[in-house]
Short mmCIF file of C-alpha atoms and ligand atoms in Angstrom, two decimals:
data_model
loop_
_atom_site.label_atom_id
_atom_site.label_comp_id
_atom_site.label_asym_id
_atom_site.label_seq_id
_atom_site.Cartn_x
_atom_site.Cartn_y
_atom_site.Cartn_z
CA MET U 106 -8.92 -3.12 -21.65
CA LYS U 107 -10.92 -2.96 -18.77
CA PHE U 108 -9.76 -3.34 -15.19
CA ASN U 109 -10.64 -6.89 -14.56
CA THR U 110 -9.11 -7.98 -18.00
CA LYS U 111 -5.99 -6.26 -17.33
CA THR U 112 -5.65 -7.83 -14.12
CA ILE U 113 -5.33 -10.93 -16.16
CA HIS U 114 -3.87 -9.99 -19.41
CA GLY U 115 -2.48 -6.67 -18.82
CA GLY U 116 1.09 -6.32 -20.29
CA GLN U 117 1.18 -10.38 -20.78
CA GLU U 118 1.63 -10.42 -24.32
CA ASN U 119 4.49 -12.45 -25.36
CA THR U 120 6.01 -13.34 -21.86
CA ASP U 121 7.32 -16.84 -23.40
CA PRO U 122 8.39 -16.82 -27.32
CA ALA U 123 9.98 -20.09 -26.54
CA TYR U 124 6.96 -22.63 -25.78
CA GLY U 125 4.00 -20.18 -25.53
CA SER U 126 3.50 -20.85 -21.63
CA VAL U 127 0.18 -19.30 -20.73
CA MET U 128 1.90 -18.26 -17.30
CA PRO U 129 5.46 -16.70 -17.56
CA PRO U 130 8.06 -19.21 -16.85
CA ILE U 131 9.98 -18.75 -13.45
CA TYR U 132 13.44 -17.91 -14.79
CA GLN U 133 15.72 -18.63 -11.85
CA THR U 134 18.54 -17.31 -13.12
CA SER U 135 21.31 -14.93 -11.90
CA THR U 136 23.03 -14.29 -15.68
CA TYR U 137 22.11 -14.82 -19.29
CA LYS U 138 24.28 -16.38 -21.98
CA GLN U 139 25.69 -13.29 -24.41
CA THR U 140 26.99 -15.01 -28.04
CA THR U 141 29.59 -12.07 -28.77
CA PRO U 142 30.19 -9.57 -25.83
CA GLY U 143 26.95 -7.30 -25.47
CA GLY U 144 25.20 -9.46 -27.44
CA HIS U 145 22.14 -10.61 -25.58
CA LYS U 146 18.34 -10.87 -25.78
CA GLY U 147 17.62 -8.23 -23.57
CA PHE U 148 18.71 -9.42 -19.82
CA GLU U 149 22.47 -9.37 -18.86
CA TYR U 150 22.36 -10.06 -15.31
CA SER U 151 19.12 -10.31 -12.87
CA ARG U 152 19.72 -7.43 -10.87
CA SER U 153 19.13 -5.14 -13.71
CA GLY U 154 16.44 -7.11 -15.32
CA ASN U 155 14.75 -10.84 -15.39
CA PRO U 156 12.21 -11.83 -17.81
CA THR U 157 9.57 -13.15 -14.76
CA ARG U 158 9.95 -9.62 -12.97
CA THR U 159 9.49 -7.62 -16.11
CA ALA U 160 6.44 -9.69 -16.67
CA LEU U 161 5.25 -8.62 -13.38
CA GLU U 162 6.20 -4.81 -13.78
CA ASN U 163 4.28 -4.75 -17.07
CA ALA U 164 1.19 -6.02 -15.02
CA LEU U 165 1.49 -3.39 -12.35
CA ALA U 166 1.84 -0.71 -14.65
CA SER U 167 -1.34 -2.07 -16.71
CA ILE U 168 -3.22 -2.05 -13.66
CA GLU U 169 -2.38 1.25 -12.51
CA ASN U 170 -2.77 2.79 -15.73
CA GLY U 171 0.45 3.81 -15.82
CA LYS U 172 3.51 3.28 -18.52
CA TYR U 173 6.17 2.20 -16.29
CA GLY U 174 6.26 -0.56 -12.94
CA LEU U 175 9.09 -1.59 -11.00
CA ALA U 176 9.21 -4.32 -8.49
CA PHE U 177 11.26 -4.19 -5.38
CA GLY U 178 12.12 -6.99 -2.61
CA SER U 179 9.57 -5.61 -0.40
CA GLY U 180 7.52 -2.46 -0.25
CA LEU U 181 9.66 -0.36 1.85
CA ALA U 182 12.68 -0.96 -0.67
CA ALA U 183 10.11 0.81 -3.13
CA ILE U 184 9.61 3.84 -1.04
CA ASP U 185 13.57 3.81 -0.11
CA ALA U 186 14.27 4.33 -3.84
CA VAL U 187 11.50 7.09 -4.17
CA ILE U 188 13.53 8.83 -1.20
CA LYS U 189 16.80 8.06 -2.54
CA LEU U 190 15.64 10.34 -5.97
CA PHE U 191 16.43 13.36 -3.31
CA LYS U 192 19.72 14.81 -1.51
CA PRO U 193 20.72 16.55 1.65
CA GLY U 194 18.68 19.56 2.20
CA ASP U 195 15.32 18.75 0.24
CA GLU U 196 12.44 18.40 2.07
CA ILE U 197 9.35 16.07 1.97
CA ILE U 198 5.80 16.44 3.37
CA SER U 199 4.13 13.19 4.45
CA THR U 200 0.82 12.52 6.14
CA SER U 201 1.29 11.97 9.86
CA ASP U 202 -0.99 9.21 10.01
CA LEU U 203 1.13 6.37 8.06
CA TYR U 204 2.54 3.03 8.22
CA GLY U 205 4.94 2.37 10.96
CA GLY U 206 7.80 1.24 8.81
CA SER U 207 7.65 4.03 6.24
CA TYR U 208 7.95 6.38 9.29
CA ARG U 209 10.70 4.82 10.86
CA LEU U 210 12.78 4.71 7.60
CA PHE U 211 11.75 8.39 6.95
CA THR U 212 12.93 9.46 10.58
CA LYS U 213 15.79 6.83 11.35
CA ILE U 214 17.37 6.69 8.30
CA PHE U 215 16.65 9.72 5.94
CA GLU U 216 16.50 12.04 8.08
CA ASN U 217 20.35 11.16 8.90
CA LEU U 218 20.90 11.76 5.62
CA GLY U 219 19.81 15.32 5.69
CA ILE U 220 16.35 14.74 4.49
CA LYS U 221 13.44 16.84 6.23
CA PHE U 222 10.30 15.21 6.94
CA HIS U 223 7.15 17.01 7.97
CA PHE U 224 3.92 14.94 9.20
CA ILE U 225 0.57 16.47 8.94
CA GLY U 226 -2.92 15.67 9.06
CA MET U 227 -3.91 15.95 5.14
CA HIS U 228 -7.74 15.49 5.46
CA ASP U 229 -7.76 19.39 4.76
CA ALA U 230 -5.63 19.46 1.69
CA ALA U 231 -5.11 23.38 2.12
CA ARG U 232 -3.12 22.78 5.10
CA ILE U 233 0.19 21.32 2.59
CA GLU U 234 0.89 25.00 1.58
CA ASP U 235 1.84 26.33 4.97
CA HIS U 236 4.60 23.77 4.91
CA ILE U 237 6.03 24.25 1.56
CA ASN U 238 9.53 26.56 0.88
CA GLU U 239 12.07 26.31 -1.69
CA ASN U 240 13.41 23.05 -0.69
CA THR U 241 10.17 20.92 -0.69
CA ARG U 242 10.31 18.24 -3.31
CA LEU U 243 7.78 15.56 -2.64
CA ILE U 244 4.43 15.08 -1.02
CA TRP U 245 4.15 11.89 0.30
CA VAL U 246 0.26 10.43 0.92
CA GLU U 247 -0.90 7.27 2.15
CA THR U 248 -4.84 6.96 1.84
CA PRO U 249 -7.00 5.35 3.09
CA THR U 250 -4.44 6.07 6.07
CA ASN U 251 -3.07 3.00 8.22
CA PRO U 252 -4.84 2.47 10.72
CA MET U 253 -6.80 5.42 11.05
CA MET U 254 -8.75 5.33 7.80
CA ASN U 255 -8.70 8.89 6.90
CA ILE U 256 -9.36 9.52 3.53
CA ILE U 257 -7.02 12.12 1.45
CA ASP U 258 -8.20 14.02 -1.49
CA ILE U 259 -5.56 12.98 -4.15
CA ALA U 260 -7.04 15.30 -6.74
CA ALA U 261 -6.82 18.35 -4.36
CA VAL U 262 -3.23 17.44 -3.06
CA SER U 263 -2.42 16.99 -6.95
CA LYS U 264 -3.34 20.40 -7.72
CA ILE U 265 -1.23 21.64 -4.61
CA ALA U 266 1.90 19.78 -6.24
CA LYS U 267 1.46 20.92 -9.53
CA LYS U 268 1.43 24.69 -8.66
CA HIS U 269 4.51 24.26 -6.47
CA ASP U 270 6.18 21.92 -9.06
CA LEU U 271 6.34 18.62 -6.29
CA LEU U 272 6.21 15.70 -7.19
CA LEU U 273 3.28 13.43 -5.51
CA ALA U 274 3.71 9.76 -4.43
CA VAL U 275 0.84 7.80 -3.23
CA ASP U 276 0.95 4.38 -0.91
CA ASN U 277 -2.01 2.58 -2.52
CA THR U 278 -1.43 -0.45 -0.49
CA PHE U 279 -4.98 -0.35 1.15
CA ALA U 280 -6.74 0.69 -1.64
CA THR U 281 -5.21 -1.11 -4.35
CA ALA U 282 -5.55 -0.55 -8.18
CA TYR U 283 -9.07 -2.11 -8.32
CA LEU U 284 -10.42 0.86 -5.77
CA GLN U 285 -8.60 3.84 -6.71
CA GLN U 286 -5.87 4.60 -9.25
CA PRO U 287 -3.70 7.51 -8.14
CA LEU U 288 -2.11 8.57 -11.38
CA ASP U 289 -5.29 9.15 -13.02
CA LEU U 290 -6.03 11.54 -9.89
CA GLY U 291 -2.95 13.45 -10.56
CA ALA U 292 -0.45 11.38 -8.85
CA ASP U 293 3.09 11.09 -10.24
CA ILE U 294 4.37 7.64 -8.25
CA VAL U 295 2.28 4.65 -7.19
CA MET U 296 3.58 2.71 -4.45
CA HIS U 297 2.43 -0.77 -3.29
CA SER U 298 3.32 -3.25 -0.48
CA ALA U 299 2.58 -6.24 -2.98
CA THR U 300 2.59 -8.08 0.01
CA LYS U 301 -0.40 -7.22 1.10
CA TYR U 302 -3.63 -7.40 -1.54
CA LEU U 303 -1.80 -7.63 -4.72
CA GLY U 304 -0.19 -10.90 -3.73
CA GLY U 305 -3.21 -11.65 -1.74
CA HIS U 306 -2.13 -15.09 0.09
CA SER U 307 0.35 -13.94 2.30
CA ASP U 308 3.08 -15.70 1.12
CA VAL U 309 5.11 -13.18 -0.24
CA VAL U 310 6.97 -9.86 0.52
CA LEU U 311 7.26 -7.44 -2.47
CA GLY U 312 7.12 -3.88 -3.35
CA SER U 313 6.35 -1.60 -6.76
CA LEU U 314 6.23 1.65 -7.89
CA VAL U 315 4.27 2.56 -10.81
CA VAL U 316 5.18 6.07 -13.08
CA ASN U 317 4.01 7.63 -16.08
CA ASP U 318 6.87 9.75 -16.82
CA GLN U 319 9.62 8.57 -18.77
CA LYS U 320 12.76 10.43 -17.19
CA LEU U 321 11.57 9.61 -13.49
CA ALA U 322 10.88 5.95 -14.73
CA GLU U 323 14.82 6.08 -15.86
CA LYS U 324 15.88 7.81 -12.59
CA LEU U 325 13.77 4.93 -10.64
CA TYR U 326 15.22 2.15 -12.56
CA PHE U 327 18.42 3.50 -11.96
CA ILE U 328 18.54 3.45 -8.25
CA GLN U 329 16.82 0.14 -8.50
CA ASN U 330 19.99 -1.47 -10.38
CA ALA U 331 22.22 0.72 -8.39
CA SER U 332 20.94 0.01 -4.93
CA GLY U 333 20.33 -3.28 -6.06
CA ALA U 334 16.75 -3.91 -3.49
CA VAL U 335 15.09 -6.19 -6.35
CA CYS U 336 12.79 -9.16 -6.19
CA GLY U 337 13.41 -12.70 -7.09
CA PRO U 338 11.72 -14.44 -9.78
CA MET U 339 9.68 -16.83 -7.62
CA ASP U 340 8.44 -13.94 -5.56
CA SER U 341 7.32 -11.94 -8.75
CA PHE U 342 5.69 -15.12 -10.31
CA LEU U 343 3.39 -15.27 -6.74
CA VAL U 344 2.53 -11.52 -6.88
CA LEU U 345 1.83 -11.91 -10.91
CA ARG U 346 -0.44 -14.68 -10.12
CA GLY U 347 -2.16 -12.96 -7.15
CA ILE U 348 -2.93 -10.00 -9.48
CA LYS U 349 -5.07 -12.51 -11.84
CA THR U 350 -7.76 -13.02 -9.00
CA LEU U 351 -7.44 -9.23 -7.49
CA HIS U 352 -10.84 -8.00 -8.71
CA ILE U 353 -13.07 -10.86 -7.36
CA ARG U 354 -10.73 -10.90 -3.77
CA MET U 355 -11.45 -7.24 -3.25
CA GLN U 356 -14.99 -7.27 -4.44
CA ARG U 357 -15.54 -9.70 -1.43
CA HIS U 358 -13.24 -8.04 0.65
CA CYS U 359 -15.62 -4.81 0.45
CA GLU U 360 -18.50 -6.79 1.28
CA ASN U 361 -17.23 -8.12 4.02
CA GLY U 362 -16.07 -5.32 5.39
CA ALA U 363 -19.06 -3.44 5.07
CA ALA U 364 -20.94 -5.98 6.78
CA ILE U 365 -18.36 -6.31 9.71
CA ALA U 366 -18.00 -2.45 10.14
CA LYS U 367 -21.81 -2.41 10.70
CA PHE U 368 -21.86 -5.04 13.11
CA LEU U 369 -19.07 -3.46 15.02
CA LYS U 370 -21.12 0.06 15.10
CA SER U 371 -23.85 -1.54 16.61
CA HIS U 372 -21.98 -3.43 19.35
CA PRO U 373 -22.05 -2.40 23.13
CA LYS U 374 -18.57 -3.34 23.91
CA VAL U 375 -17.28 -1.36 20.81
CA ASP U 376 -16.80 2.68 21.13
CA LYS U 377 -15.67 4.22 17.46
CA VAL U 378 -15.35 2.34 14.65
CA TYR U 379 -13.41 3.55 11.73
CA TRP U 380 -14.46 2.63 8.27
CA PRO U 381 -14.70 5.52 5.59
CA GLY U 382 -18.13 3.43 4.05
CA PHE U 383 -19.97 5.11 7.11
CA GLU U 384 -21.90 8.41 5.95
CA ASP U 385 -20.55 10.01 9.35
CA HIS U 386 -16.84 9.44 8.30
CA PRO U 387 -15.60 12.69 7.99
CA ASN U 388 -14.09 12.31 4.80
CA HIS U 389 -17.01 9.95 3.49
CA GLU U 390 -17.89 12.02 0.31
CA ILE U 391 -14.24 11.96 -0.67
CA ALA U 392 -13.87 8.33 -0.36
CA LYS U 393 -17.47 7.80 -2.64
CA GLU U 394 -15.52 9.88 -5.38
CA GLN U 395 -12.42 8.58 -5.42
CA MET U 396 -13.00 5.24 -4.67
CA LYS U 397 -15.04 1.97 -6.09
CA GLY U 398 -15.45 0.56 -2.65
CA PHE U 399 -14.54 1.01 0.94
CA GLY U 400 -12.42 -1.96 1.35
CA GLY U 401 -11.89 -4.69 4.14
CA MET U 402 -9.86 -2.53 6.59
CA ILE U 403 -11.44 -1.35 9.70
CA SER U 404 -10.09 -0.09 13.12
CA PHE U 405 -12.04 -0.30 16.29
CA THR U 406 -11.94 0.66 19.86
CA THR U 407 -13.10 -0.94 23.02
CA SER U 408 -15.61 0.61 24.99
CA ASP U 409 -13.75 0.79 28.47
CA GLY U 410 -10.74 2.33 26.29
CA THR U 411 -7.93 0.25 27.94
CA LEU U 412 -5.20 -1.85 26.52
CA LYS U 413 -6.31 -4.86 28.48
CA SER U 414 -9.76 -5.24 27.04
CA ALA U 415 -8.12 -4.88 23.50
CA VAL U 416 -5.31 -7.24 24.15
CA LYS U 417 -8.56 -9.69 25.10
CA VAL U 418 -10.48 -9.01 22.21
CA VAL U 419 -7.66 -9.66 20.24
CA GLU U 420 -6.47 -12.90 21.86
CA ASN U 421 -9.94 -14.62 22.17
CA LEU U 422 -10.65 -14.47 18.33
CA LYS U 423 -10.37 -17.71 16.56
CA VAL U 424 -11.16 -17.48 12.72
CA PHE U 425 -9.18 -13.93 12.77
CA THR U 426 -5.63 -14.76 12.95
CA LEU U 427 -3.35 -12.34 15.32
CA ALA U 428 -0.62 -11.36 13.30
CA GLU U 429 1.00 -8.25 11.51
CA SER U 430 0.29 -7.24 7.77
CA LEU U 431 -3.01 -7.33 5.81
CA GLY U 432 -4.83 -7.69 2.35
CA GLY U 433 -4.50 -11.69 2.58
CA VAL U 434 -7.72 -14.04 1.78
CA GLU U 435 -7.46 -14.92 5.48
CA SER U 436 -8.56 -12.17 8.19
CA LEU U 437 -5.84 -10.88 10.37
CA ALA U 438 -6.59 -8.49 13.62
CA GLY U 439 -3.66 -6.78 14.88
CA HIS U 440 -2.94 -4.52 17.59
CA PRO U 441 -1.35 -1.49 16.23
CA ALA U 442 0.21 0.17 19.29
CA SER U 443 2.14 -2.97 20.22
CA MET U 444 2.37 -4.16 16.62
CA THR U 445 2.74 -2.49 13.17
CA HIS U 446 2.87 0.87 14.80
CA ALA U 447 5.30 0.35 18.19
CA SER U 448 8.05 2.25 16.30
CA ILE U 449 6.33 5.53 16.59
CA PRO U 450 6.81 6.91 20.08
CA GLN U 451 3.49 6.98 22.14
CA GLU U 452 2.81 10.64 22.17
CA GLU U 453 2.94 10.63 18.09
CA ARG U 454 0.55 8.14 18.25
CA ALA U 455 -1.97 9.28 20.39
CA LYS U 456 -1.85 12.56 18.01
CA THR U 457 -3.41 10.72 15.23
CA GLY U 458 -5.91 8.75 17.64
CA VAL U 459 -3.75 5.20 17.30
CA VAL U 460 -4.35 4.68 21.11
CA ASP U 461 -3.98 1.73 23.28
CA SER U 462 -7.57 0.18 22.88
CA LEU U 463 -7.36 0.36 18.90
CA ILE U 464 -7.98 -2.79 17.21
CA ARG U 465 -7.16 -3.05 13.49
CA LEU U 466 -8.88 -5.89 11.33
CA SER U 467 -7.84 -6.96 7.78
CA VAL U 468 -11.26 -8.63 6.57
CA GLY U 469 -10.50 -11.57 4.77
CA ILE U 470 -12.74 -13.49 2.28
CA GLU U 471 -14.34 -16.43 4.23
CA ASP U 472 -17.93 -16.46 5.10
CA GLU U 473 -19.37 -13.14 6.67
CA GLU U 474 -21.16 -14.86 9.24
CA ASP U 475 -18.25 -17.06 10.47
CA LEU U 476 -16.39 -13.71 10.81
CA ILE U 477 -19.17 -11.95 12.60
CA ASN U 478 -19.62 -15.04 15.11
CA ASP U 479 -16.32 -15.26 15.78
CA LEU U 480 -15.91 -11.32 16.63
CA LYS U 481 -19.24 -11.88 18.69
CA GLN U 482 -17.61 -14.40 21.01
CA ALA U 483 -14.18 -12.48 21.35
CA LEU U 484 -16.14 -9.30 22.48
CA GLY U 485 -18.62 -11.27 24.64
C1 PLP Q 557 3.20 -3.03 5.09
C2 PLP Q 557 2.88 -1.83 4.30
C3 PLP Q 557 4.26 -1.38 3.86
C4 PLP Q 557 5.23 -1.86 3.64
O1 PLP Q 557 5.51 -2.92 2.85
P1 PLP Q 557 6.68 -4.11 3.04
O2 PLP Q 557 6.27 -5.03 2.07
O3 PLP Q 557 6.17 -4.75 4.55
O4 PLP Q 557 7.86 -4.06 2.92
C5 PLP Q 557 4.07 0.21 3.27
N1 PLP Q 557 2.76 0.93 3.40
C6 PLP Q 557 1.83 0.69 3.68
C7 PLP Q 557 0.56 1.10 3.57
C8 PLP Q 557 1.80 -1.10 4.21
O5 PLP Q 557 0.59 -1.69 4.80
#
């Protein structure tokens, strides 16, 4: 099956043996009748497994070209499950420019439990080796990075991970499986905040992991069940429905993203525009190679470089909604320094370019002209 067919049919054989409903039923149940102790039809208790969640997990595995999918109550719950593979004394190397909530989870929860994190810029993959020692277990990569749109060469990082016998996990939330498939590039774990593009309609919070290795899948399933941060059947259904239009939504996100990035670049009140589709983007060549398009996420700074002007622009927007999150059909604007990345200390933020005048756009699938006119009036 090719990708567009997979978004609709992947892993969906026989999801309703009872009546053959085309969409899998929402099995809103906590438990399942047994005919004799232990005699059940594959499901015992909905933390351990629920048929609607299984349908979603199979779809997730299919679109990521993986064997095993696992769905969680949020993206952070999925990341939490990955880090629980490790023990005190273990070390993890992570991209420095990453989602604020991931940074908070790593530094405020797992560092207290004895896991050590190194945050480094990975656009030069060779720098990773300087931080590897006998305690290193995992490399955590986010690409494109949030919010600076750096691109990390997944295949190059994977070579380093394999050479040192480390796991490589990729947060694929921004690109989605439509634009890039990290398992094919050598990653061991691909993670999503399905809250974003996979769900696609800003109506659900959910997270996922996909892996190929059976032993790793068993360990993660053990954690999913033992820690219990699972998603409910209704939420599983919503993401499953979202995935069915992922390919056509992503196409339009990419088209609108390109138009808006070019518009911003030519605007006198805009200083820098961060979007991997520009030829002068420092990682443009890698983006072209590992991604099918450049996506709908764009960051830019105002030309006077002040907090005040950035705040004014986001307040003036009318079609773009000022809100956290991304990846929905509607366009959103955010101010990372005071919103998504407020949990990262200012000095750390500044090092990666998250300055006070930075605005992040999640370009939706509305008419391009309306979006550009909105930015025009807000910047004016
Ligand atoms: C939103 C997001 C997360 C966290 O996911 P939740 O579903 O909000 O818990 C992780 N990584 C990235 C890149 C995100 O955008």
